[in-house]
Amino acid sequence: MAKNEMDPQRWKQEVLKKYPSKIGKKREKSIIVHEGPEDVKQIQANVRTIPGIITQRGCTYAGCKGVVLGPTRDIVNLVHGPIGCSFYAWLTRRNQTLPPTPESPNFMNYAFSTDMQDSNIVFGGEAKLKQACREAFELFKPKAIGIFSTCPVGLIGDDVHAVAREMKEELGINVFGFSCEGYKGVSQSAGHHIANNALIKHVIGLNDEHPEGKFRINMLGEYNIGGDAFELERILEKCGITLNASFSGNSTMEQFERAHTADLNVVMCHRSINYVAEMMEKKYGIPWFKVNFIGAEASAKSLRKIAEYFGDQELLDRVECVIADEMLKVQNAIDEIHPRTEGKMAMMFVGGSRAHHYQELFSELGMRTLSAGYEFGHRDDYEGRRVIPTIQVDADSRNIEELTVERDEAKYRARKTEEQIEALGGLGFNDYEGMMVDMAKGTLVIDDLSHYEMEKLIEIYHPDVFCAGIKEKYCVQKMGIPLKQLHSYDYGGPYAGFEGAVNFYKDIDMIVNTSVWKLIKAPWEAEPVIEAEYAA
Ligand code: CFM
């Protein structure tokens, strides 16, 4: 702990004191003073945000339509709902995509919506939904249409699944629906689960044709924010590893359909896609393990893991060559930038995976992460998957369908013998150790950070950079602290892989070493302010 830095335990008490006592008691369980990797404490996560608290979270529809299916270019993602739900889902995550030819289908730039009106809410919207499917088919001739339910759809009881079945029959293409109404879960996380279920039910396994390649993997939980997927495609290709399917950065329907043919599933973002990984293992026999391509060292480690899984000497050698080659650029950048970033402090509150992964990049810059947390991670994303059996299933989780899949005898293929899997146990099959094990003693781990807690972190600790999203950005910057968006990358990136790491070092160097933020004086710093307190 640096001099004059408030003890995190005291910070926690001060913050909790300000809440009404019932709320304080609830928040207490979501704020952990971390005792270090050997003593990972239980954290409260994936529970409802307390009404009145300003949360960073989004809705279930956002997790389903925006996150998991959003980056796919050739499915018409049709939103059944008022136009606002589409407007705010339109290109906001900067999913990039690269169709093989200019003529290849690419609907990424469109926003498809049924544009529900008052009369649809009163008399039902199914007829309008059917009409929209026909219209989309007529205009775009897509291979598939996905229908996404927004809040009013669930409230008035439109049956999107029945419409999907009818339209599938009528149009002769794959049409599937998602009951991903915004209120379905406590956050976007429920939407991931719903999306995963529908992909397994309606898409994965439909086509056995696949690209040739000795080492064919699926990349799960990589969404091509800022072009990350392009960088990973570049690296994999250089190593001679074939990307069979991506869920879902720069992906196509065809990739989803053939995903069951891969030799291995690697999982980047555990939170959003672990369900598909597990179900594909049961149904088709594809083993999975966690990787992380955020951070140069982490990328190297992940490539080595993949090579080790295949156990092919040529591949192992080639991967080492690629790492050595790529690391030259990375090391040059670190040598130059590290002296300027060393010792600086970062905080990050993002989603359900990046608040963990990006700590790697910061530590490569010699920066420490004093506080981190997810918006909607579950306990396993913090504490590791071993706690899953002890997680209490509450009514909100029960709301989401838990699919049970059976082995598909026709398409199941054991990729490795049991002995081989055992021998490769060090790769950590079916495991994710979570964020906390990688954090230092004395750090603050906070789930579903409230706006008030965010202000207190900044006020007390003055981080050199605060990482979050667009909703936080300008509030934080008005407090004189730079904010780096880790959702959209502030229109920069890619940050994944080796070239991505170099991009990130450069951007963070600029951010933490500019003096502009220190020159800002907010009006309330110059003038007296009136403060009020609740009497109750
Ligand atoms: Fe996974 Fe994501 Fe994330 Fe996520 Fe997201 Fe995202 Fe995120 Mo924004 S799937 S959990 S729901 S890595 S959109 S690409 S950046 S909150 S940390």
XYZ file of C-alpha atoms and ligand atoms in Angstrom:
553
model
C 0.000 0.000 0.000
C 1.342 3.394 -0.929
C 1.682 6.102 1.674
C -1.498 7.948 2.614
C -3.606 5.308 0.983
C -6.733 4.477 2.904
C -6.926 0.938 4.212
C -9.470 -0.855 1.980
C -11.270 -2.182 5.028
C -11.824 1.351 6.215
C -12.898 2.451 2.745
C -15.511 -0.284 2.788
C -16.840 0.721 6.203
C -17.046 4.399 5.236
C -18.964 3.567 2.091
C -21.387 1.196 3.791
C -22.074 3.719 6.538
C -23.692 6.055 4.037
C -26.295 3.521 2.942
C -29.537 2.915 4.827
C -28.696 -0.038 7.080
C -30.645 -2.704 5.162
C -28.981 -1.708 1.916
C -25.598 -1.472 3.593
C -26.009 -5.044 4.807
C -26.750 -6.236 1.312
C -23.931 -4.324 -0.340
C -21.509 -5.545 2.291
C -21.546 -9.032 0.780
C -20.657 -7.730 -2.672
C -17.635 -5.737 -1.519
C -14.658 -7.923 -0.667
C -11.359 -6.839 0.793
C -9.245 -9.449 -0.907
C -6.856 -11.363 1.303
C -4.771 -12.676 -1.579
C -4.782 -15.723 -3.841
C -4.584 -18.230 -0.984
C -7.624 -16.863 0.739
C -10.331 -16.279 -1.835
C -13.452 -15.141 -0.026
C -17.050 -15.699 -1.033
C -18.595 -12.781 -2.897
C -22.249 -12.054 -3.512
C -22.863 -11.814 -7.254
C -25.570 -12.261 -9.873
C -28.267 -10.959 -7.554
C -30.751 -8.179 -8.198
C -29.517 -4.620 -8.085
C -31.173 -2.729 -5.249
C -33.781 -0.328 -6.661
C -32.563 3.245 -6.416
C -28.924 2.371 -6.847
C -27.341 3.545 -10.074
C -25.947 0.379 -11.605
C -23.655 -0.187 -14.575
C -25.727 -3.141 -15.714
C -27.710 -3.687 -18.885
C -30.681 -5.921 -19.636
C -31.226 -9.520 -20.689
C -32.131 -8.567 -24.243
C -28.805 -6.718 -24.503
C -26.906 -9.863 -23.516
C -28.755 -12.051 -25.990
C -29.230 -9.884 -29.037
C -26.377 -7.459 -28.658
C -23.638 -9.570 -27.186
C -23.889 -13.157 -28.327
C -25.737 -12.910 -31.644
C -24.851 -9.304 -32.461
C -21.499 -9.883 -34.158
C -22.848 -12.403 -36.688
C -23.084 -10.890 -40.094
C -25.498 -13.037 -42.083
C -28.386 -13.662 -39.716
C -31.180 -11.104 -39.793
C -31.416 -10.265 -36.103
C -34.965 -9.022 -35.881
C -35.988 -7.230 -32.720
C -39.607 -7.613 -31.774
C -40.306 -4.487 -29.808
C -40.443 -0.721 -29.733
C -37.858 1.023 -31.866
C -35.841 2.319 -28.915
C -34.595 -1.179 -28.096
C -33.139 -1.355 -31.592
C -31.742 2.105 -31.751
C -29.693 1.546 -28.629
C -28.508 -1.843 -29.837
C -27.428 -0.585 -33.198
C -23.686 -0.856 -33.765
C -22.996 0.281 -30.241
C -20.447 -2.441 -29.552
C -18.550 -1.698 -32.749
C -18.669 -5.274 -33.873
C -16.546 -5.378 -36.937
C -16.946 -7.983 -39.596
C -15.175 -8.853 -42.786
C -17.250 -10.566 -45.467
C -15.073 -12.540 -47.905
C -16.411 -10.566 -50.878
C -18.338 -7.300 -51.152
C -21.318 -9.332 -52.386
C -21.367 -11.665 -49.379
C -24.320 -11.141 -47.081
C -23.630 -8.646 -44.328
C -26.493 -7.167 -42.336
C -24.334 -5.643 -39.635
C -25.133 -2.092 -40.593
C -28.879 -2.585 -40.390
C -31.234 -2.375 -37.446
C -34.177 -4.739 -37.894
C -37.178 -4.016 -35.726
C -40.924 -4.588 -35.756
C -41.289 -1.055 -34.416
C -44.183 -1.952 -32.104
C -46.792 0.726 -31.605
C -49.521 1.244 -28.994
C -52.002 -0.767 -31.055
C -49.627 -3.755 -31.170
C -49.271 -3.631 -27.426
C -53.049 -3.601 -26.995
C -54.076 -6.055 -29.722
C -50.917 -8.178 -29.955
C -47.884 -7.986 -32.199
C -47.664 -11.439 -33.757
C -49.175 -10.430 -37.093
C -46.732 -7.563 -37.369
C -43.855 -9.894 -36.494
C -44.816 -12.319 -39.242
C -45.036 -9.447 -41.665
C -41.584 -8.270 -40.649
C -40.134 -11.765 -41.208
C -41.646 -11.919 -44.683
C -40.409 -8.453 -45.503
C -36.868 -9.198 -44.275
C -36.833 -12.411 -46.277
C -38.108 -10.688 -49.378
C -35.509 -7.925 -49.199
C -32.420 -9.747 -47.963
C -32.900 -13.476 -48.597
C -30.996 -14.339 -45.409
C -30.039 -17.881 -44.388
C -31.662 -17.354 -41.046
C -33.742 -14.965 -38.996
C -33.396 -14.662 -35.238
C -36.287 -13.052 -33.370
C -35.465 -11.238 -30.135
C -38.121 -10.461 -27.550
C -38.086 -7.147 -25.721
C -39.938 -6.433 -22.461
C -43.406 -5.661 -23.871
C -43.441 -8.932 -25.841
C -43.347 -10.934 -22.631
C -45.841 -8.657 -20.934
C -48.487 -8.994 -23.642
C -47.730 -12.672 -24.298
C -46.790 -12.732 -27.975
C -45.528 -16.223 -28.792
C -42.360 -15.572 -30.775
C -41.510 -19.279 -30.884
C -44.796 -20.183 -32.567
C -44.265 -17.385 -35.067
C -40.717 -18.619 -35.688
C -41.967 -22.163 -36.375
C -44.614 -20.898 -38.751
C -42.180 -18.643 -40.595
C -39.582 -21.395 -40.834
C -42.165 -23.505 -42.596
C -43.412 -20.718 -44.824
C -40.077 -19.168 -45.838
C -38.012 -22.347 -45.923
C -35.125 -20.871 -43.923
C -34.054 -21.302 -40.312
C -36.107 -19.000 -38.090
C -35.679 -19.145 -34.323
C -36.864 -17.063 -31.416
C -35.381 -15.940 -28.113
C -37.422 -15.246 -24.980
C -34.875 -12.693 -23.896
C -37.180 -10.000 -22.541
C -35.130 -7.338 -20.817
C -36.538 -8.136 -17.387
C -35.960 -11.909 -17.702
C -32.911 -11.890 -15.465
C -30.973 -9.631 -13.152
C -28.622 -8.482 -15.924
C -27.340 -9.193 -19.431
C -25.968 -12.464 -18.104
C -29.374 -14.123 -18.386
C -29.432 -13.124 -22.045
C -26.157 -14.936 -22.680
C -27.657 -18.114 -21.269
C -30.814 -17.787 -23.370
C -28.728 -17.162 -26.503
C -26.534 -20.193 -25.752
C -29.588 -22.414 -25.357
C -31.117 -21.372 -28.664
C -27.845 -21.851 -30.545
C -27.634 -25.408 -29.252
C -31.302 -26.088 -29.986
C -31.624 -24.502 -33.409
C -28.245 -24.014 -35.049
C -25.176 -25.958 -33.894
C -24.869 -29.361 -35.563
C -26.850 -28.617 -38.716
C -23.989 -28.947 -41.172
C -21.175 -31.510 -41.094
C -19.081 -29.832 -43.759
C -16.071 -28.047 -42.388
C -12.813 -26.469 -43.520
C -9.778 -28.737 -43.815
C -7.098 -28.483 -41.181
C -5.100 -30.678 -38.854
C -5.877 -28.584 -35.802
C -9.391 -27.226 -35.872
C -10.670 -25.175 -32.995
C -13.694 -23.078 -32.127
C -13.045 -19.773 -30.422
C -15.804 -19.200 -27.880
C -16.544 -15.885 -26.200
C -14.608 -13.592 -28.529
C -16.773 -10.865 -30.020
C -14.479 -8.853 -32.274
C -14.715 -5.602 -30.390
C -12.378 -3.156 -32.092
C -11.141 -5.859 -34.442
C -9.844 -8.240 -31.754
C -10.994 -11.265 -33.743
C -9.012 -10.173 -36.783
C -5.836 -10.134 -34.720
C -6.598 -13.571 -33.304
C -7.354 -14.925 -36.767
C -3.986 -13.597 -37.900
C -2.145 -15.303 -35.054
C -3.961 -18.624 -35.401
C -3.302 -18.701 -39.101
C 0.361 -17.956 -38.553
C 0.484 -20.926 -36.181
C -1.310 -23.224 -38.605
C -4.396 -23.582 -36.414
C -7.712 -23.599 -38.256
C -10.560 -21.535 -36.851
C -13.605 -23.723 -37.432
C -16.136 -21.430 -35.794
C -16.184 -18.258 -33.781
C -18.799 -17.417 -31.169
C -19.260 -14.926 -32.441
C -16.761 -12.284 -33.541
C -16.607 -12.039 -37.332
C -18.809 -15.119 -37.551
C -21.375 -16.516 -39.931
C -24.327 -18.830 -39.608
C -22.322 -21.481 -41.444
C -19.679 -21.435 -38.712
C -22.281 -21.961 -36.000
C -23.818 -24.836 -37.939
C -20.521 -26.700 -38.244
C -19.202 -25.909 -34.770
C -19.809 -29.495 -33.623
C -17.066 -30.752 -35.945
C -14.148 -28.987 -34.195
C -11.379 -30.800 -32.322
C -11.322 -28.373 -29.421
C -13.280 -25.498 -27.913
C -11.303 -22.685 -26.364
C -13.171 -20.213 -24.191
C -12.186 -16.556 -23.945
C -15.117 -15.005 -22.097
C -16.271 -17.636 -19.672
C -19.326 -15.746 -18.488
C -21.090 -15.356 -21.790
C -20.532 -18.735 -23.393
C -19.615 -21.423 -20.857
C -23.050 -22.986 -21.398
C -22.349 -23.706 -25.084
C -18.917 -25.128 -24.210
C -20.421 -27.501 -21.667
C -23.328 -28.553 -23.850
C -21.103 -29.173 -26.866
C -18.869 -31.361 -24.775
C -21.792 -33.520 -23.649
C -23.494 -33.644 -26.993
C -20.554 -33.901 -29.377
C -17.524 -34.809 -27.260
C -15.540 -31.601 -27.774
C -13.291 -30.873 -24.791
C -12.943 -27.261 -23.708
C -10.562 -25.162 -21.695
C -10.200 -21.510 -20.843
C -7.799 -19.273 -22.729
C -7.052 -15.584 -22.580
C -5.711 -13.565 -25.466
C -5.752 -10.256 -23.617
C -2.115 -9.584 -22.740
C 0.964 -10.691 -24.663
C 2.105 -13.205 -22.047
C -1.423 -14.545 -21.702
C -1.669 -14.902 -25.482
C 1.587 -16.838 -25.592
C 0.410 -19.071 -22.778
C -2.889 -19.730 -24.525
C -1.202 -20.650 -27.797
C 1.071 -23.065 -25.946
C -1.956 -24.644 -24.288
C -3.619 -25.233 -27.640
C -0.430 -26.719 -29.121
C 0.015 -28.947 -26.106
C -3.523 -30.230 -26.466
C -2.834 -31.383 -30.002
C 0.584 -32.672 -28.940
C 2.014 -32.359 -32.429
C 5.724 -31.527 -32.462
C 5.501 -29.502 -35.624
C 2.732 -27.387 -34.158
C 4.544 -26.983 -30.849
C 7.639 -25.743 -32.680
C 5.703 -23.440 -34.933
C 3.870 -21.877 -32.003
C 7.213 -21.200 -30.295
C 8.484 -19.520 -33.460
C 5.395 -17.357 -33.709
C 5.629 -16.349 -30.061
C 9.315 -15.476 -30.377
C 8.626 -13.439 -33.479
C 5.631 -11.595 -32.062
C 7.292 -10.965 -28.735
C 10.002 -8.878 -30.396
C 7.506 -6.118 -31.176
C 5.912 -6.485 -27.783
C 9.208 -6.289 -25.912
C 10.293 -3.195 -27.820
C 7.078 -1.458 -26.877
C 7.356 -2.513 -23.239
C 10.964 -1.345 -23.026
C 9.942 2.054 -24.235
C 6.698 2.499 -22.351
C 7.148 0.614 -19.077
C 9.312 3.298 -17.408
C 6.494 5.800 -17.916
C 3.660 3.603 -16.685
C 5.364 1.690 -13.902
C 3.800 2.097 -10.496
C 0.603 3.702 -11.775
C -2.757 2.512 -10.588
C -5.744 1.208 -12.513
C -9.290 0.287 -11.545
C -11.639 -1.641 -13.759
C -15.325 -2.397 -13.595
C -16.521 -4.103 -16.734
C -18.900 -6.821 -17.805
C -18.195 -10.368 -16.803
C -14.692 -11.089 -18.026
C -12.641 -8.091 -19.034
C -12.197 -6.775 -15.505
C -10.120 -9.918 -15.048
C -8.384 -10.188 -18.417
C -7.241 -6.590 -18.632
C -5.368 -6.814 -15.356
C -2.828 -8.825 -17.368
C -2.194 -5.975 -19.769
C -1.823 -3.503 -16.943
C 0.637 -5.684 -15.117
C 2.720 -5.935 -18.290
C 2.939 -2.154 -18.048
C 4.028 -2.374 -14.427
C 0.694 -0.987 -13.256
C -1.270 -2.372 -10.361
C -4.989 -2.916 -10.149
C -6.235 -1.668 -6.812
C -9.859 -2.450 -7.393
C -11.841 -4.493 -9.892
C -15.242 -6.032 -10.333
C -17.782 -7.301 -12.789
C -21.123 -5.816 -13.668
C -22.836 -9.170 -13.950
C -20.303 -11.932 -13.324
C -21.337 -14.907 -11.227
C -19.496 -16.240 -8.216
C -17.544 -18.648 -10.436
C -16.179 -15.730 -12.460
C -14.725 -14.366 -9.239
C -13.964 -17.437 -7.166
C -13.510 -20.121 -9.823
C -15.754 -22.869 -11.114
C -15.162 -25.105 -8.131
C -17.773 -23.063 -6.219
C -20.537 -23.788 -8.747
C -22.062 -26.662 -6.737
C -22.369 -24.361 -3.723
C -24.088 -21.499 -5.560
C -27.642 -21.071 -4.381
C -30.095 -21.213 -7.256
C -32.553 -18.392 -6.668
C -35.847 -17.597 -8.368
C -34.149 -15.279 -10.843
C -31.824 -18.009 -12.082
C -34.646 -20.530 -12.160
C -36.377 -18.209 -14.584
C -33.859 -19.189 -17.256
C -34.270 -22.541 -18.921
C -31.585 -25.065 -17.960
C -31.194 -27.232 -21.045
C -30.268 -30.845 -20.570
C -28.552 -32.189 -23.632
C -27.939 -35.828 -24.444
C -25.089 -37.328 -26.378
C -25.812 -37.132 -30.114
C -24.822 -40.692 -30.996
C -24.563 -39.961 -34.714
C -22.317 -36.936 -34.319
C -20.457 -37.622 -31.089
C -16.730 -38.200 -31.474
C -14.334 -38.656 -28.590
C -11.441 -36.322 -29.424
C -9.131 -37.858 -26.872
C -9.192 -41.002 -24.793
C -9.861 -40.630 -21.101
C -6.201 -41.386 -20.401
C -5.089 -38.674 -22.801
C -7.386 -36.152 -21.170
C -6.045 -37.130 -17.789
C -2.455 -36.800 -18.959
C -3.288 -33.316 -20.234
C -5.019 -32.401 -16.982
C -2.683 -29.461 -16.485
C -4.481 -27.659 -19.296
C -7.413 -27.195 -16.947
C -10.256 -28.786 -18.878
C -13.705 -27.570 -17.845
C -12.202 -25.089 -15.463
C -11.920 -21.386 -14.882
C -10.165 -20.174 -11.790
C -11.799 -16.792 -11.767
C -10.550 -13.283 -11.186
C -9.702 -13.211 -7.520
C -6.894 -15.740 -7.588
C -4.960 -13.363 -9.823
C -5.407 -10.337 -7.583
C -3.055 -9.074 -4.914
C -3.721 -8.963 -1.212
C -5.321 -5.745 -0.073
C -7.237 -5.086 -3.269
C -10.945 -4.348 -3.392
C -13.201 -6.667 -5.357
C -16.650 -5.182 -5.863
C -19.576 -6.730 -7.697
C -22.147 -4.558 -9.488
C -20.398 -1.369 -8.422
C -22.803 1.450 -7.663
C -22.268 4.963 -8.877
C -21.789 6.131 -5.324
C -19.105 3.525 -4.669
C -17.395 4.530 -7.892
C -17.250 8.148 -6.768
C -15.807 7.112 -3.433
C -13.123 4.965 -5.073
C -12.054 7.893 -7.182
C -12.256 10.453 -4.440
C -10.171 8.415 -2.008
C -7.688 6.613 -4.234
C -7.261 8.847 -7.324
C -6.467 6.053 -9.772
C -4.376 6.970 -12.809
C -6.961 5.390 -15.036
C -10.480 4.132 -14.422
C -11.798 1.525 -16.850
C -15.520 1.143 -17.420
C -18.045 2.079 -20.098
C -19.786 4.972 -21.753
C -22.272 5.463 -18.906
C -19.431 6.130 -16.478
C -17.008 7.851 -18.815
C -17.976 11.476 -18.535
C -18.854 11.416 -14.837
C -15.396 10.059 -14.079
C -13.607 12.459 -16.380
C -15.402 15.383 -14.801
C -13.772 14.227 -11.585
C -10.392 14.724 -13.256
C -9.599 11.063 -13.801
C -9.209 9.612 -17.295
C -11.581 6.830 -18.193
C -10.729 4.108 -20.682
C -13.717 2.294 -22.096
C -13.087 -1.403 -22.069
C -16.350 -2.238 -23.835
C -15.920 -0.193 -26.995
C -12.198 0.596 -26.565
C -13.037 4.273 -27.161
C -13.045 3.517 -30.864
C -9.453 2.189 -30.681
C -8.134 -1.333 -30.664
C -7.657 -4.123 -31.355
C -6.291 -4.923 -27.910
C -6.227 -8.716 -28.114
C -3.216 -10.765 -29.105
C 0.277 -9.385 -29.620
C -0.366 -6.410 -31.864
C -3.340 -5.614 -29.711
C -1.167 -5.547 -26.615
C 1.137 -3.017 -28.241
C -1.867 -0.865 -29.182
C -3.044 -0.993 -25.599
C 0.339 -0.048 -24.120
C 0.478 2.996 -26.391
C -3.054 4.117 -25.566
C -2.578 3.698 -21.821
C 0.766 5.504 -21.969
C -0.978 8.498 -23.517
C -3.851 8.342 -21.085
C -1.943 8.100 -17.818
C 0.779 10.528 -18.802
C -1.234 13.430 -20.115
C -1.484 16.349 -17.746
C -4.820 17.571 -19.068
C -6.873 15.844 -16.373
C -4.912 17.432 -13.580
C -5.672 20.878 -14.990
C -9.414 20.400 -14.798
C -11.191 22.237 -12.050
C -14.813 21.357 -11.660
C -17.084 24.285 -10.722
C -17.855 22.687 -7.369
C -14.180 22.621 -6.508
C -13.935 26.360 -6.978
C -17.230 27.353 -5.370
C -18.889 26.300 -2.137
C -21.530 23.585 -2.451
C -24.636 22.903 -0.427
C -24.795 19.382 0.895
C -27.950 17.678 2.064
C -28.507 14.534 4.076
C -31.522 12.320 4.628
C -33.207 13.003 7.934
C -34.543 9.444 8.199
Fe -17.913 -11.403 -22.139
Fe -17.859 -9.524 -23.801
Fe -17.368 -9.229 -21.223
Fe -19.852 -9.826 -22.006
Fe -20.511 -7.223 -22.369
Fe -18.550 -6.915 -24.177
Fe -18.050 -6.692 -21.582
Mo -19.474 -4.861 -22.820
S -19.410 -10.985 -23.643
S -18.731 -10.523 -20.353
S -21.833 -8.853 -21.977
S -16.205 -10.149 -22.677
S -20.563 -6.254 -24.240
S -17.670 -8.316 -25.588
S -17.331 -5.527 -23.207
S -19.894 -5.952 -20.828
S -16.563 -7.585 -20.151
